[in-house]
Amino acid sequence: DTEVTQTPKHLVMGMTNKKSLKCEQHMGHRAMYWYKQKAKKPPELMFVYSYEKLSINESVPSRFSPECPNSSLLNLHLHALQPEDSALYLCASSQDRGDRVYEQYFGPGTRLTVT
Amino acid sequence: GDSVTQMEGPVTLSEEAFLTINCTYTATGYPSLFWYVQYPGEGLQLLLKATKADDKGSNKGFEATYRKETTSFHLEKGSVQVSDSAVYFCALGSGNTGKLIFGQGTTLQVKP
């Protein structure tokens, strides 16, 4: 099973709302990622969790708050977003054995619209 | 720093034509190389990978060979189908940063 699931599929929120994106994998992967993707562009890395600890934060604004409750789950909490934050948010997971960079498996994404 | 350069698209082909999408990279050390495909409205799917020089990755009729001497990982398919229409991303696993570094993506449109 190489499936990463994400919910919700679509989300519309106002600039004062608080919402959360959820991601789940059951491949036994110990690294999980959040990416932001704008139309016709490659994904941009936001956060990396390794063994449930935040290992990379790509200088993401604090209105995005990641959380890794356990090795299978990854959340992204959203608060006071701006219209320019509208994008496809992708979750991914991979092995993490420290010897090389492994292939990442992506979820279908959450299409976020901030009004 | 590490980087990936892909040929600019869009690439438009007729069904059953031969496909090549060029990808070259700059990296220190020996990165892993990947091709991902993204269909409209979906996430990225791993298409194939190669982890060392001269490795050939293959999947669903697509192939790419890790060429260290030319720092390339070109994607090829002998006979494309309309269903292959998508955006293709070349990526390298950067040993320096532990991250995937993506190319800009190449849009492929296959016409019947």
PDB file of C-alpha atoms in Angstrom, chain B residues 5-111:
ATOM      1  CA  THR B   5      16.748  22.011 -15.117  1.00  0.00           C
ATOM      2  CA  GLN B   6      13.971  20.655 -17.309  1.00  0.00           C
ATOM      3  CA  MET B   7      13.128  21.455 -20.882  1.00  0.00           C
ATOM      4  CA  GLU B   8      10.441  24.071 -21.156  1.00  0.00           C
ATOM      5  CA  GLY B   9       7.014  23.048 -22.300  1.00  0.00           C
ATOM      6  CA  PRO B  10       4.422  22.624 -23.307  1.00  0.00           C
ATOM      7  CA  VAL B  11       5.260  19.592 -25.384  1.00  0.00           C
ATOM      8  CA  THR B  12       2.533  18.631 -27.825  1.00  0.00           C
ATOM      9  CA  LEU B  13       2.648  15.219 -29.509  1.00  0.00           C
ATOM     10  CA  SER B  14       0.359  13.024 -31.532  1.00  0.00           C
ATOM     11  CA  GLU B  15      -0.689   9.668 -30.109  1.00  0.00           C
ATOM     12  CA  GLU B  16       1.938   6.927 -30.620  1.00  0.00           C
ATOM     13  CA  ALA B  17       4.770   9.460 -31.030  1.00  0.00           C
ATOM     14  CA  PHE B  18       8.116   9.088 -29.248  1.00  0.00           C
ATOM     15  CA  LEU B  19       8.582  11.198 -26.143  1.00  0.00           C
ATOM     16  CA  THR B  20      11.742  12.693 -24.674  1.00  0.00           C
ATOM     17  CA  ILE B  21      11.709  15.186 -21.815  1.00  0.00           C
ATOM     18  CA  ASN B  22      15.179  16.439 -20.992  1.00  0.00           C
ATOM     19  CA  CYS B  23      16.387  16.812 -17.420  1.00  0.00           C
ATOM     20  CA  THR B  24      19.849  17.842 -16.259  1.00  0.00           C
ATOM     21  CA  TYR B  25      21.044  18.409 -12.737  1.00  0.00           C
ATOM     22  CA  THR B  26      23.750  20.033 -10.669  1.00  0.00           C
ATOM     23  CA  ALA B  27      24.632  18.370  -7.397  1.00  0.00           C
ATOM     24  CA  THR B  28      27.502  17.509  -5.144  1.00  0.00           C
ATOM     25  CA  GLY B  29      27.933  13.866  -4.344  1.00  0.00           C
ATOM     26  CA  TYR B  30      25.666  11.174  -5.751  1.00  0.00           C
ATOM     27  CA  PRO B  31      22.016  12.200  -5.570  1.00  0.00           C
ATOM     28  CA  SER B  32      19.033   9.957  -6.143  1.00  0.00           C
ATOM     29  CA  LEU B  33      16.964  10.986  -9.159  1.00  0.00           C
ATOM     30  CA  PHE B  34      13.223  10.794  -9.674  1.00  0.00           C
ATOM     31  CA  TRP B  35      10.483  11.497 -12.171  1.00  0.00           C
ATOM     32  CA  TYR B  36       7.049  12.427 -10.883  1.00  0.00           C
ATOM     33  CA  VAL B  37       3.833  12.873 -12.867  1.00  0.00           C
ATOM     34  CA  GLN B  38       0.897  15.094 -11.924  1.00  0.00           C
ATOM     35  CA  TYR B  39      -2.464  14.647 -13.642  1.00  0.00           C
ATOM     36  CA  PRO B  40      -4.914  17.551 -13.575  1.00  0.00           C
ATOM     37  CA  GLY B  41      -6.429  18.089 -10.138  1.00  0.00           C
ATOM     38  CA  GLU B  42      -4.284  15.421  -8.477  1.00  0.00           C
ATOM     39  CA  GLY B  43      -1.177  15.070  -6.352  1.00  0.00           C
ATOM     40  CA  LEU B  44       2.221  13.971  -7.600  1.00  0.00           C
ATOM     41  CA  GLN B  45       2.766  10.305  -8.405  1.00  0.00           C
ATOM     42  CA  LEU B  46       6.197   8.707  -8.390  1.00  0.00           C
ATOM     43  CA  LEU B  47       6.813   7.514 -11.941  1.00  0.00           C
ATOM     44  CA  LEU B  48      10.323   6.078 -11.639  1.00  0.00           C
ATOM     45  CA  LYS B  49      13.602   6.445  -9.786  1.00  0.00           C
ATOM     46  CA  ALA B  50      17.334   5.735 -10.004  1.00  0.00           C
ATOM     47  CA  THR B  51      19.718   5.799  -7.082  1.00  0.00           C
ATOM     48  CA  LYS B  52      23.151   5.414  -8.683  1.00  0.00           C
ATOM     49  CA  ALA B  53      24.988   6.032 -11.928  1.00  0.00           C
ATOM     50  CA  ASP B  54      23.900   3.908 -14.917  1.00  0.00           C
ATOM     51  CA  ASP B  55      20.734   2.768 -13.138  1.00  0.00           C
ATOM     52  CA  LYS B  56      17.703   2.675 -15.416  1.00  0.00           C
ATOM     53  CA  GLY B  57      14.340   3.384 -13.870  1.00  0.00           C
ATOM     54  CA  SER B  58      11.253   2.174 -15.713  1.00  0.00           C
ATOM     55  CA  ASN B  59       7.503   2.102 -15.189  1.00  0.00           C
ATOM     56  CA  LYS B  60       4.385   2.063 -17.409  1.00  0.00           C
ATOM     57  CA  GLY B  61       6.513   2.212 -20.577  1.00  0.00           C
ATOM     58  CA  PHE B  62       8.521   5.213 -19.364  1.00  0.00           C
ATOM     59  CA  GLU B  63      12.297   4.931 -18.904  1.00  0.00           C
ATOM     60  CA  ALA B  64      15.127   7.145 -17.673  1.00  0.00           C
ATOM     61  CA  THR B  65      18.830   6.384 -17.216  1.00  0.00           C
ATOM     62  CA  TYR B  66      21.031   8.040 -14.598  1.00  0.00           C
ATOM     63  CA  ARG B  67      23.937   9.467 -16.605  1.00  0.00           C
ATOM     64  CA  LYS B  68      26.608  10.808 -14.291  1.00  0.00           C
ATOM     65  CA  GLU B  69      28.966  11.828 -17.101  1.00  0.00           C
ATOM     66  CA  THR B  70      26.364  14.149 -18.614  1.00  0.00           C
ATOM     67  CA  THR B  71      24.499  14.839 -15.323  1.00  0.00           C
ATOM     68  CA  SER B  72      21.243  13.938 -17.024  1.00  0.00           C
ATOM     69  CA  PHE B  73      18.126  11.869 -16.389  1.00  0.00           C
ATOM     70  CA  HIS B  74      16.028  12.229 -19.538  1.00  0.00           C
ATOM     71  CA  LEU B  75      12.544  10.703 -19.583  1.00  0.00           C
ATOM     72  CA  GLU B  76      11.548   8.633 -22.634  1.00  0.00           C
ATOM     73  CA  LYS B  77       8.550   6.694 -23.845  1.00  0.00           C
ATOM     74  CA  GLY B  78       8.312   4.898 -27.134  1.00  0.00           C
ATOM     75  CA  SER B  79       4.637   5.479 -27.858  1.00  0.00           C
ATOM     76  CA  VAL B  80       2.598   8.032 -25.927  1.00  0.00           C
ATOM     77  CA  GLN B  81      -1.131   7.859 -25.335  1.00  0.00           C
ATOM     78  CA  VAL B  82      -3.709  10.582 -24.739  1.00  0.00           C
ATOM     79  CA  SER B  83      -3.853   9.399 -21.125  1.00  0.00           C
ATOM     80  CA  ASP B  84      -0.190  10.396 -20.671  1.00  0.00           C
ATOM     81  CA  SER B  85      -1.170  14.068 -20.871  1.00  0.00           C
ATOM     82  CA  ALA B  86       0.049  15.547 -17.582  1.00  0.00           C
ATOM     83  CA  VAL B  87       2.810  17.619 -15.992  1.00  0.00           C
ATOM     84  CA  TYR B  88       6.111  15.801 -15.492  1.00  0.00           C
ATOM     85  CA  PHE B  89       8.586  16.841 -12.787  1.00  0.00           C
ATOM     86  CA  CYS B  90      12.211  15.763 -12.587  1.00  0.00           C
ATOM     87  CA  ALA B  91      13.635  15.821  -9.058  1.00  0.00           C
ATOM     88  CA  LEU B  92      16.837  15.026  -7.228  1.00  0.00           C
ATOM     89  CA  GLY B  93      17.334  13.976  -3.637  1.00  0.00           C
ATOM     90  CA  SER B  94      19.862  16.430  -2.303  1.00  0.00           C
ATOM     91  CA  GLY B  95      22.327  14.804   0.079  1.00  0.00           C
ATOM     92  CA  ASN B  96      23.325  18.262   1.282  1.00  0.00           C
ATOM     93  CA  THR B  97      19.882  19.316   2.392  1.00  0.00           C
ATOM     94  CA  GLY B  98      17.922  16.074   2.682  1.00  0.00           C
ATOM     95  CA  LYS B  99      15.268  17.586   0.421  1.00  0.00           C
ATOM     96  CA  LEU B 100      13.768  16.873  -2.965  1.00  0.00           C
ATOM     97  CA  ILE B 101      14.784  19.542  -5.453  1.00  0.00           C
ATOM     98  CA  PHE B 102      12.241  19.817  -8.288  1.00  0.00           C
ATOM     99  CA  GLY B 103      12.593  21.047 -11.821  1.00  0.00           C
ATOM    100  CA  GLN B 104      10.038  23.539 -13.096  1.00  0.00           C
ATOM    101  CA  GLY B 105       7.873  20.844 -14.683  1.00  0.00           C
ATOM    102  CA  THR B 106       7.073  20.055 -18.301  1.00  0.00           C
ATOM    103  CA  THR B 107       3.496  19.937 -19.540  1.00  0.00           C
ATOM    104  CA  LEU B 108       2.803  17.156 -22.026  1.00  0.00           C
ATOM    105  CA  GLN B 109      -0.273  17.244 -24.221  1.00  0.00           C
ATOM    106  CA  VAL B 110      -0.992  14.229 -26.402  1.00  0.00           C
ATOM    107  CA  LYS B 111      -3.543  14.640 -29.173  1.00  0.00           C
TER     108      LYS B 111
END
